[in-house]
C-alpha cells in the first residue's frame, strides 16, 4: 500500500502553482503529495469534474475542522464542500442543501435582476470608479489592499446585495460583515488552525459569527425560505443561514477577490519552471482589449484563470481501489484515498483541448471558455458542483474590467 505521508508545510505548499508544476515535472501526471493522490492529466481532471464526487474534510489540501462546520441540530453536516453526492456514496443531503442554496440565494429571479444591473448596483459601480480614479493604481496601494475602501469594500457590498438583497448602503450591516469576513479572517475559522487562532487572536469569533448568521437569516433572500420542506431535507432557516455564512466565508468572499486580483495584475502569473509565464504582465493584455466587447473581456478572464486558476485544486475520494501509473511503476491506491483534482495543471497540460501553446497567453485560443475549469466545471459540463456564484462573479468581473479599464486608458493618455 502506498505511504501517503504529509506535513503542514507540504499541505500549504500544495496550494502553490509553482510547487505543483514542479511536482508534475518531476514525477509525471500522477504523483503523491499532501496526503493524497494527484491526477493532473487533462482527461482525468475533466472526468473528476463531471462525475459525482465523494468528499471528506478538505478544502484543497487544507484540513477542515469538522466541529466548526455548519450542521443541523441532529449533528448532520450541511456544509456543501464536505458532503458526498449521489453516485459517490452520498445519501441525497448534498443535492437537497445545494438546491436550497440555489433556489433562495444564487439562482433566484431577484438575484438575476440585481446582477444585470439596477440603480443600486450602478451606485456601487460609480463609487468603485471614483475611488479608482482617486487612487495611485498601484497593486500594493489602498485601492486593492484596504478592507474599508476600493475593490474589497465593493466586493463585500455588491455580493451581499446581489445574492441576499441586503442594503449595501447600510453601513452598520456592511461593517459587521466586514469585521468578520475581512478583519477576522472568517475562512480560517473552519480550518484546523481555527481553534488556535480563536484562542490567541480572534476571541470574539463565536459572537461575530452569530451576529453575521443572524444577518443572513433575516435577509430578504432567506426571509422567504419555508422551513421543514422534505425536498430540502427539512432544513430550518437558521440551518440555511449557517450554511450561507460558511459558504460566503470560504468561497463567496475568497473566490471573486482572488480572480479579481489575478485579472487585474495584483497576483502575478506563476513562475512555472522552464517557461516564461512569470514574465506575462496581464495588465498589458487588459489594456489591449476591446472593452466594448463583453465576450472578449470574458475570454481574457478565462485565459488568466487558465494560467493561474483562482482555486488551483479540489478533491474527491476513491470509492474503490484505483490503479495508476506513477513514474515507471503501476501503483494501486485503496478505497478511501483522497484524489486531488488540480484544475490549474490541467489547464496547462499539452493535451488540453484549447489549442495553441499551453504556456503562452492567448485569450482567443479555441474552446477556451467552453472547456474552462476555473469555476469547478468543464465549461458547461458539471456534476452539479460548479461554483454556485459563477454567473454573478463572471458578470461582475467583466463589468469591473470594462469600467476600470477605461479609466486606466484615460489616465495613461493624460
GROMACS .gro file of C-alpha atoms in nm:
model
  414
    1UNK     CA    1   0.000   0.000   0.000
    2UNK     CA    2   0.141   0.347  -0.088
    3UNK     CA    3   0.252   0.559   0.206
    4UNK     CA    4   0.059   0.888   0.194
    5UNK     CA    5   0.271   1.096   0.429
    6UNK     CA    6   0.214   1.468   0.457
    7UNK     CA    7   0.311   1.765   0.671
    8UNK     CA    8   0.161   2.105   0.741
    9UNK     CA    9   0.438   2.259   0.529
   10UNK     CA   10   0.356   2.038   0.231
   11UNK     CA   11  -0.018   2.097   0.267
   12UNK     CA   12   0.047   2.471   0.249
   13UNK     CA   13   0.289   2.435  -0.044
   14UNK     CA   14   0.037   2.226  -0.238
   15UNK     CA   15  -0.178   2.536  -0.285
   16UNK     CA   16   0.104   2.697  -0.483
   17UNK     CA   17   0.107   2.672  -0.863
   18UNK     CA   18   0.487   2.662  -0.889
   19UNK     CA   19   0.510   2.378  -0.637
   20UNK     CA   20   0.251   2.167  -0.819
   21UNK     CA   21   0.410   2.237  -1.157
   22UNK     CA   22   0.745   2.119  -1.017
   23UNK     CA   23   0.584   1.801  -0.886
   24UNK     CA   24   0.445   1.724  -1.232
   25UNK     CA   25   0.783   1.789  -1.395
   26UNK     CA   26   0.949   1.554  -1.150
   27UNK     CA   27   0.701   1.266  -1.128
   28UNK     CA   28   0.471   1.298  -1.429
   29UNK     CA   29   0.093   1.339  -1.447
   30UNK     CA   30   0.028   1.134  -1.131
   31UNK     CA   31   0.207   1.192  -0.802
   32UNK     CA   32   0.162   1.173  -0.427
   33UNK     CA   33   0.151   1.494  -0.225
   34UNK     CA   34  -0.023   1.644   0.081
   35UNK     CA   35  -0.165   1.310   0.193
   36UNK     CA   36  -0.333   1.219  -0.134
   37UNK     CA   37  -0.302   1.109  -0.493
   38UNK     CA   38  -0.284   1.386  -0.751
   39UNK     CA   39  -0.412   1.301  -1.100
   40UNK     CA   40  -0.324   1.602  -1.313
   41UNK     CA   41  -0.378   1.467  -1.664
   42UNK     CA   42  -0.629   1.667  -1.864
   43UNK     CA   43  -0.869   1.378  -1.920
   44UNK     CA   44  -0.851   1.269  -1.555
   45UNK     CA   45  -0.929   1.620  -1.428
   46UNK     CA   46  -1.212   1.656  -1.676
   47UNK     CA   47  -1.357   1.319  -1.567
   48UNK     CA   48  -1.338   1.407  -1.200
   49UNK     CA   49  -1.512   1.741  -1.257
   50UNK     CA   50  -1.811   1.596  -1.439
   51UNK     CA   51  -1.867   1.274  -1.242
   52UNK     CA   52  -2.018   1.265  -0.889
   53UNK     CA   53  -1.765   1.333  -0.615
   54UNK     CA   54  -1.723   1.172  -0.277
   55UNK     CA   55  -1.590   1.421  -0.023
   56UNK     CA   56  -1.406   1.439   0.307
   57UNK     CA   57  -1.290   1.722   0.532
   58UNK     CA   58  -1.054   1.905   0.298
   59UNK     CA   59  -1.057   2.245   0.133
   60UNK     CA   60  -0.795   2.199  -0.137
   61UNK     CA   61  -0.512   2.037   0.068
   62UNK     CA   62  -0.608   2.218   0.390
   63UNK     CA   63  -0.775   2.014   0.664
   64UNK     CA   64  -1.119   2.130   0.773
   65UNK     CA   65  -1.232   2.130   1.136
   66UNK     CA   66  -1.543   1.913   1.143
   67UNK     CA   67  -1.659   2.064   1.472
   68UNK     CA   68  -1.670   2.414   1.322
   69UNK     CA   69  -1.858   2.322   1.005
   70UNK     CA   70  -2.231   2.405   0.991
   71UNK     CA   71  -2.462   2.124   1.098
   72UNK     CA   72  -2.824   2.063   1.189
   73UNK     CA   73  -2.943   2.007   1.545
   74UNK     CA   74  -2.909   1.631   1.495
   75UNK     CA   75  -2.537   1.674   1.421
   76UNK     CA   76  -2.556   1.603   1.047
   77UNK     CA   77  -2.341   1.830   0.830
   78UNK     CA   78  -2.488   2.084   0.591
   79UNK     CA   79  -2.158   2.216   0.453
   80UNK     CA   80  -2.172   2.152   0.078
   81UNK     CA   81  -1.797   2.122   0.025
   82UNK     CA   82  -1.767   1.827   0.265
   83UNK     CA   83  -2.072   1.619   0.164
   84UNK     CA   84  -2.065   1.342  -0.098
   85UNK     CA   85  -2.300   1.333  -0.393
   86UNK     CA   86  -2.537   1.059  -0.502
   87UNK     CA   87  -2.346   0.814  -0.717
   88UNK     CA   88  -2.039   0.859  -0.497
   89UNK     CA   89  -2.169   0.735  -0.163
   90UNK     CA   90  -2.395   1.029  -0.086
   91UNK     CA   91  -2.744   0.994   0.059
   92UNK     CA   92  -2.909   1.293  -0.111
   93UNK     CA   93  -2.824   1.557   0.151
   94UNK     CA   94  -2.583   1.737  -0.082
   95UNK     CA   95  -2.848   1.761  -0.352
   96UNK     CA   96  -3.108   1.889  -0.104
   97UNK     CA   97  -2.887   2.158   0.050
   98UNK     CA   98  -2.743   2.270  -0.284
   99UNK     CA   99  -3.098   2.310  -0.418
  100UNK     CA  100  -3.194   2.523  -0.118
  101UNK     CA  101  -2.892   2.749  -0.171
  102UNK     CA  102  -2.967   2.786  -0.542
  103UNK     CA  103  -3.342   2.834  -0.501
  104UNK     CA  104  -3.313   3.106  -0.237
  105UNK     CA  105  -2.972   3.266  -0.290
  106UNK     CA  106  -2.772   3.215  -0.607
  107UNK     CA  107  -3.027   3.147  -0.881
  108UNK     CA  108  -3.337   3.343  -0.788
  109UNK     CA  109  -3.514   3.583  -1.019
  110UNK     CA  110  -3.428   3.868  -0.782
  111UNK     CA  111  -3.060   3.774  -0.789
  112UNK     CA  112  -3.063   3.772  -1.169
  113UNK     CA  113  -3.231   4.113  -1.184
  114UNK     CA  114  -2.982   4.267  -0.941
  115UNK     CA  115  -2.691   4.101  -1.122
  116UNK     CA  116  -2.796   4.251  -1.454
  117UNK     CA  117  -2.793   4.599  -1.303
  118UNK     CA  118  -3.026   4.836  -1.127
  119UNK     CA  119  -2.999   5.174  -0.960
  120UNK     CA  120  -2.827   5.032  -0.654
  121UNK     CA  121  -2.562   4.834  -0.842
  122UNK     CA  122  -2.497   5.143  -1.054
  123UNK     CA  123  -2.427   5.343  -0.737
  124UNK     CA  124  -2.180   5.076  -0.627
  125UNK     CA  125  -2.002   5.077  -0.962
  126UNK     CA  126  -1.995   5.459  -0.962
  127UNK     CA  127  -1.835   5.455  -0.617
  128UNK     CA  128  -1.579   5.197  -0.730
  129UNK     CA  129  -1.485   5.403  -1.037
  130UNK     CA  130  -1.445   5.722  -0.835
  131UNK     CA  131  -1.221   5.552  -0.581
  132UNK     CA  132  -1.012   5.402  -0.861
  133UNK     CA  133  -0.975   5.744  -1.024
  134UNK     CA  134  -0.850   5.889  -0.696
  135UNK     CA  135  -0.611   5.601  -0.629
  136UNK     CA  136  -0.248   5.564  -0.736
  137UNK     CA  137  -0.346   5.248  -0.934
  138UNK     CA  138  -0.060   5.057  -0.767
  139UNK     CA  139  -0.134   4.695  -0.683
  140UNK     CA  140   0.013   4.742  -0.336
  141UNK     CA  141  -0.192   5.058  -0.280
  142UNK     CA  142  -0.504   5.129  -0.077
  143UNK     CA  143  -0.749   5.062  -0.361
  144UNK     CA  144  -0.653   4.696  -0.380
  145UNK     CA  145  -0.534   4.626  -0.027
  146UNK     CA  146  -0.757   4.818   0.216
  147UNK     CA  147  -1.059   4.636   0.360
  148UNK     CA  148  -1.265   4.952   0.404
  149UNK     CA  149  -1.248   5.106   0.060
  150UNK     CA  150  -1.174   5.031  -0.302
  151UNK     CA  151  -1.208   4.684  -0.451
  152UNK     CA  152  -1.255   4.483  -0.133
  153UNK     CA  153  -1.524   4.715   0.001
  154UNK     CA  154  -1.702   4.698  -0.335
  155UNK     CA  155  -1.696   4.317  -0.342
  156UNK     CA  156  -1.843   4.295   0.007
  157UNK     CA  157  -2.128   4.535  -0.068
  158UNK     CA  158  -2.202   4.415  -0.421
  159UNK     CA  159  -2.206   4.042  -0.349
  160UNK     CA  160  -2.422   4.075  -0.039
  161UNK     CA  161  -2.666   4.296  -0.224
  162UNK     CA  162  -2.694   4.077  -0.535
  163UNK     CA  163  -2.708   3.743  -0.353
  164UNK     CA  164  -2.900   3.830  -0.036
  165UNK     CA  165  -3.074   4.157  -0.114
  166UNK     CA  166  -2.902   4.326   0.180
  167UNK     CA  167  -2.883   4.705   0.164
  168UNK     CA  168  -2.524   4.776   0.054
  169UNK     CA  169  -2.556   5.135   0.175
  170UNK     CA  170  -2.642   5.026   0.531
  171UNK     CA  171  -2.300   5.087   0.683
  172UNK     CA  172  -2.388   4.916   1.012
  173UNK     CA  173  -2.463   4.584   0.841
  174UNK     CA  174  -2.172   4.615   0.600
  175UNK     CA  175  -1.936   4.693   0.888
  176UNK     CA  176  -2.049   4.380   1.071
  177UNK     CA  177  -1.985   4.169   0.761
  178UNK     CA  178  -1.652   4.341   0.704
  179UNK     CA  179  -1.534   4.275   1.059
  180UNK     CA  180  -1.599   3.903   1.028
  181UNK     CA  181  -1.505   3.821   0.670
  182UNK     CA  182  -1.209   4.055   0.635
  183UNK     CA  183  -1.076   4.172   0.970
  184UNK     CA  184  -1.125   3.837   1.144
  185UNK     CA  185  -1.043   3.606   0.854
  186UNK     CA  186  -1.371   3.416   0.864
  187UNK     CA  187  -1.247   3.135   0.638
  188UNK     CA  188  -0.979   3.035   0.891
  189UNK     CA  189  -1.248   2.952   1.149
  190UNK     CA  190  -1.339   2.640   0.953
  191UNK     CA  191  -0.981   2.512   0.918
  192UNK     CA  192  -0.787   2.302   1.169
  193UNK     CA  193  -0.590   2.611   1.263
  194UNK     CA  194  -0.914   2.779   1.371
  195UNK     CA  195  -0.907   2.673   1.735
  196UNK     CA  196  -0.557   2.812   1.781
  197UNK     CA  197  -0.644   3.142   1.613
  198UNK     CA  198  -0.957   3.171   1.825
  199UNK     CA  199  -0.756   3.125   2.144
  200UNK     CA  200  -0.476   3.368   2.064
  201UNK     CA  201  -0.626   3.627   1.831
  202UNK     CA  202  -0.997   3.612   1.748
  203UNK     CA  203  -1.155   3.555   2.086
  204UNK     CA  204  -1.484   3.711   1.975
  205UNK     CA  205  -1.527   3.479   1.677
  206UNK     CA  206  -1.832   3.297   1.815
  207UNK     CA  207  -2.015   3.621   1.887
  208UNK     CA  208  -1.922   3.765   1.546
  209UNK     CA  209  -2.037   3.451   1.364
  210UNK     CA  210  -2.369   3.453   1.546
  211UNK     CA  211  -2.435   3.815   1.451
  212UNK     CA  212  -2.347   3.764   1.085
  213UNK     CA  213  -2.551   3.444   1.064
  214UNK     CA  214  -2.845   3.640   1.200
  215UNK     CA  215  -2.795   3.899   0.925
  216UNK     CA  216  -2.816   3.626   0.662
  217UNK     CA  217  -3.116   3.464   0.834
  218UNK     CA  218  -3.309   3.793   0.832
  219UNK     CA  219  -3.201   3.896   0.481
  220UNK     CA  220  -3.463   3.945   0.208
  221UNK     CA  221  -3.338   3.628   0.038
  222UNK     CA  222  -3.367   3.391   0.334
  223UNK     CA  223  -3.676   3.553   0.484
  224UNK     CA  224  -3.871   3.384   0.204
  225UNK     CA  225  -3.745   3.038   0.298
  226UNK     CA  226  -4.015   2.795   0.413
  227UNK     CA  227  -3.880   2.566   0.681
  228UNK     CA  228  -3.921   2.191   0.704
  229UNK     CA  229  -3.956   2.113   0.333
  230UNK     CA  230  -3.880   1.749   0.252
  231UNK     CA  231  -3.705   1.841  -0.075
  232UNK     CA  232  -3.455   2.040   0.131
  233UNK     CA  233  -3.415   1.761   0.388
  234UNK     CA  234  -3.623   1.957   0.642
  235UNK     CA  235  -3.377   2.246   0.669
  236UNK     CA  236  -3.459   2.522   0.914
  237UNK     CA  237  -3.393   2.884   0.819
  238UNK     CA  238  -3.113   2.902   1.074
  239UNK     CA  239  -2.955   2.594   0.915
  240UNK     CA  240  -2.955   2.760   0.574
  241UNK     CA  241  -2.819   3.081   0.729
  242UNK     CA  242  -2.530   2.892   0.890
  243UNK     CA  243  -2.459   2.723   0.557
  244UNK     CA  244  -2.457   3.066   0.388
  245UNK     CA  245  -2.214   3.201   0.648
  246UNK     CA  246  -1.973   2.918   0.577
  247UNK     CA  247  -2.012   2.941   0.200
  248UNK     CA  248  -1.951   3.315   0.199
  249UNK     CA  249  -1.653   3.278   0.432
  250UNK     CA  250  -1.481   3.002   0.238
  251UNK     CA  251  -1.593   3.073  -0.118
  252UNK     CA  252  -1.804   3.385  -0.173
  253UNK     CA  253  -1.561   3.631  -0.019
  254UNK     CA  254  -1.249   3.446  -0.137
  255UNK     CA  255  -1.303   3.327  -0.495
  256UNK     CA  256  -1.417   3.655  -0.659
  257UNK     CA  257  -1.146   3.852  -0.481
  258UNK     CA  258  -0.880   3.600  -0.588
  259UNK     CA  259  -0.992   3.609  -0.951
  260UNK     CA  260  -1.007   3.992  -0.948
  261UNK     CA  261  -0.651   4.002  -0.818
  262UNK     CA  262  -0.538   3.770  -1.097
  263UNK     CA  263  -0.704   3.952  -1.387
  264UNK     CA  264  -0.604   4.297  -1.258
  265UNK     CA  265  -0.240   4.206  -1.208
  266UNK     CA  266  -0.238   4.218  -0.827
  267UNK     CA  267  -0.140   3.850  -0.817
  268UNK     CA  268   0.134   3.793  -1.077
  269UNK     CA  269   0.143   3.500  -1.314
  270UNK     CA  270   0.324   3.198  -1.162
  271UNK     CA  271   0.690   3.134  -1.231
  272UNK     CA  272   0.648   2.791  -1.384
  273UNK     CA  273   0.991   2.633  -1.418
  274UNK     CA  274   1.111   2.614  -1.778
  275UNK     CA  275   0.851   2.863  -1.905
  276UNK     CA  276   0.810   3.238  -1.945
  277UNK     CA  277   0.467   3.251  -1.781
  278UNK     CA  278   0.605   3.454  -1.491
  279UNK     CA  279   0.705   3.730  -1.734
  280UNK     CA  280   0.348   3.781  -1.856
  281UNK     CA  281   0.205   4.117  -1.748
  282UNK     CA  282  -0.170   4.068  -1.771
  283UNK     CA  283  -0.235   4.440  -1.735
  284UNK     CA  284  -0.075   4.493  -2.077
  285UNK     CA  285  -0.321   4.240  -2.219
  286UNK     CA  286  -0.604   4.414  -2.033
  287UNK     CA  287  -0.506   4.747  -2.186
  288UNK     CA  288  -0.531   4.597  -2.535
  289UNK     CA  289  -0.882   4.452  -2.501
  290UNK     CA  290  -1.185   4.584  -2.686
  291UNK     CA  291  -1.369   4.685  -2.372
  292UNK     CA  292  -1.695   4.725  -2.559
  293UNK     CA  293  -1.685   4.353  -2.642
  294UNK     CA  294  -1.802   4.166  -2.332
  295UNK     CA  295  -1.720   3.830  -2.489
  296UNK     CA  296  -1.359   3.932  -2.541
  297UNK     CA  297  -1.331   4.051  -2.182
  298UNK     CA  298  -1.481   3.720  -2.070
  299UNK     CA  299  -1.223   3.526  -2.271
  300UNK     CA  300  -0.949   3.735  -2.111
  301UNK     CA  301  -1.075   3.636  -1.764
  302UNK     CA  302  -1.075   3.268  -1.854
  303UNK     CA  303  -0.728   3.282  -2.007
  304UNK     CA  304  -0.588   3.449  -1.695
  305UNK     CA  305  -0.758   3.180  -1.488
  306UNK     CA  306  -0.625   2.902  -1.708
  307UNK     CA  307  -0.270   3.007  -1.626
  308UNK     CA  308  -0.344   3.090  -1.261
  309UNK     CA  309  -0.666   2.924  -1.152
  310UNK     CA  310  -0.837   3.108  -0.862
  311UNK     CA  311  -0.889   2.766  -0.699
  312UNK     CA  312  -0.589   2.559  -0.801
  313UNK     CA  313  -0.733   2.225  -0.690
  314UNK     CA  314  -1.022   2.041  -0.533
  315UNK     CA  315  -1.072   1.678  -0.435
  316UNK     CA  316  -1.277   1.361  -0.445
  317UNK     CA  317  -1.240   1.034  -0.255
  318UNK     CA  318  -1.183   0.697  -0.420
  319UNK     CA  319  -1.495   0.482  -0.382
  320UNK     CA  320  -1.298   0.171  -0.483
  321UNK     CA  321  -0.936   0.068  -0.523
  322UNK     CA  322  -0.767   0.261  -0.803
  323UNK     CA  323  -0.455   0.169  -1.005
  324UNK     CA  324  -0.247   0.446  -1.164
  325UNK     CA  325   0.091   0.488  -1.325
  326UNK     CA  326   0.344   0.686  -1.124
  327UNK     CA  327   0.679   0.725  -1.292
  328UNK     CA  328   0.777   0.378  -1.412
  329UNK     CA  329   0.552   0.188  -1.172
  330UNK     CA  330   0.189   0.081  -1.155
  331UNK     CA  331   0.060   0.166  -0.808
  332UNK     CA  332  -0.272   0.066  -0.654
  333UNK     CA  333  -0.436   0.300  -0.404
  334UNK     CA  334  -0.711   0.171  -0.173
  335UNK     CA  335  -1.070   0.281  -0.146
  336UNK     CA  336  -1.087   0.596   0.066
  337UNK     CA  337  -0.776   0.756  -0.084
  338UNK     CA  338  -0.806   1.131  -0.132
  339UNK     CA  339  -0.774   1.214  -0.501
  340UNK     CA  340  -0.680   1.574  -0.566
  341UNK     CA  341  -0.812   1.738  -0.884
  342UNK     CA  342  -0.562   2.009  -0.993
  343UNK     CA  343  -0.754   2.224  -1.240
  344UNK     CA  344  -0.451   2.452  -1.264
  345UNK     CA  345  -0.228   2.176  -1.401
  346UNK     CA  346  -0.494   2.051  -1.641
  347UNK     CA  347  -0.520   2.399  -1.793
  348UNK     CA  348  -0.154   2.386  -1.895
  349UNK     CA  349  -0.149   2.019  -1.996
  350UNK     CA  350  -0.023   1.973  -2.352
  351UNK     CA  351  -0.329   1.752  -2.410
  352UNK     CA  352  -0.572   2.028  -2.316
  353UNK     CA  353  -0.828   2.083  -2.590
  354UNK     CA  354  -0.788   2.458  -2.606
  355UNK     CA  355  -0.537   2.492  -2.890
  356UNK     CA  356  -0.218   2.696  -2.902
  357UNK     CA  357   0.085   2.673  -2.677
  358UNK     CA  358  -0.014   2.594  -2.317
  359UNK     CA  359   0.231   2.833  -2.152
  360UNK     CA  360   0.157   3.131  -2.377
  361UNK     CA  361  -0.113   3.391  -2.318
  362UNK     CA  362  -0.380   3.384  -2.588
  363UNK     CA  363  -0.733   3.480  -2.493
  364UNK     CA  364  -0.852   3.398  -2.845
  365UNK     CA  365  -0.750   3.029  -2.833
  366UNK     CA  366  -1.015   2.780  -2.939
  367UNK     CA  367  -1.255   2.625  -2.686
  368UNK     CA  368  -1.116   2.849  -2.412
  369UNK     CA  369  -1.444   2.926  -2.237
  370UNK     CA  370  -1.622   2.607  -2.344
  371UNK     CA  371  -1.350   2.395  -2.179
  372UNK     CA  372  -1.264   2.629  -1.893
  373UNK     CA  373  -1.214   2.481  -1.547
  374UNK     CA  374  -1.186   2.800  -1.343
  375UNK     CA  375  -1.534   2.764  -1.190
  376UNK     CA  376  -1.501   2.398  -1.088
  377UNK     CA  377  -1.659   2.257  -1.403
  378UNK     CA  378  -1.561   2.165  -1.757
  379UNK     CA  379  -1.719   2.461  -1.929
  380UNK     CA  380  -2.094   2.398  -1.908
  381UNK     CA  381  -2.042   2.030  -1.822
  382UNK     CA  382  -2.070   1.976  -1.448
  383UNK     CA  383  -2.156   1.720  -1.184
  384UNK     CA  384  -2.355   1.994  -1.013
  385UNK     CA  385  -2.063   2.129  -0.811
  386UNK     CA  386  -1.995   2.419  -1.047
  387UNK     CA  387  -1.941   2.735  -0.842
  388UNK     CA  388  -2.295   2.845  -0.745
  389UNK     CA  389  -2.197   3.209  -0.784
  390UNK     CA  390  -2.036   3.165  -1.126
  391UNK     CA  391  -2.282   3.384  -1.318
  392UNK     CA  392  -2.271   3.660  -1.055
  393UNK     CA  393  -1.892   3.662  -1.026
  394UNK     CA  394  -1.827   3.640  -1.400
  395UNK     CA  395  -2.071   3.917  -1.486
  396UNK     CA  396  -1.936   4.139  -1.207
  397UNK     CA  397  -1.571   4.097  -1.303
  398UNK     CA  398  -1.643   4.163  -1.670
  399UNK     CA  399  -1.801   4.494  -1.570
  400UNK     CA  400  -1.518   4.583  -1.332
  401UNK     CA  401  -1.261   4.528  -1.607
  402UNK     CA  402  -1.460   4.727  -1.859
  403UNK     CA  403  -1.519   5.028  -1.634
  404UNK     CA  404  -1.176   5.044  -1.468
  405UNK     CA  405  -1.005   4.963  -1.798
  406UNK     CA  406  -1.147   5.281  -1.948
  407UNK     CA  407  -1.013   5.483  -1.654
  408UNK     CA  408  -0.668   5.323  -1.694
  409UNK     CA  409  -0.654   5.427  -2.057
  410UNK     CA  410  -0.775   5.779  -1.990
  411UNK     CA  411  -0.517   5.820  -1.713
  412UNK     CA  412  -0.239   5.692  -1.939
  413UNK     CA  413  -0.343   5.925  -2.219
  414UNK     CA  414  -0.329   6.225  -1.986
   0.00000   0.00000   0.00000
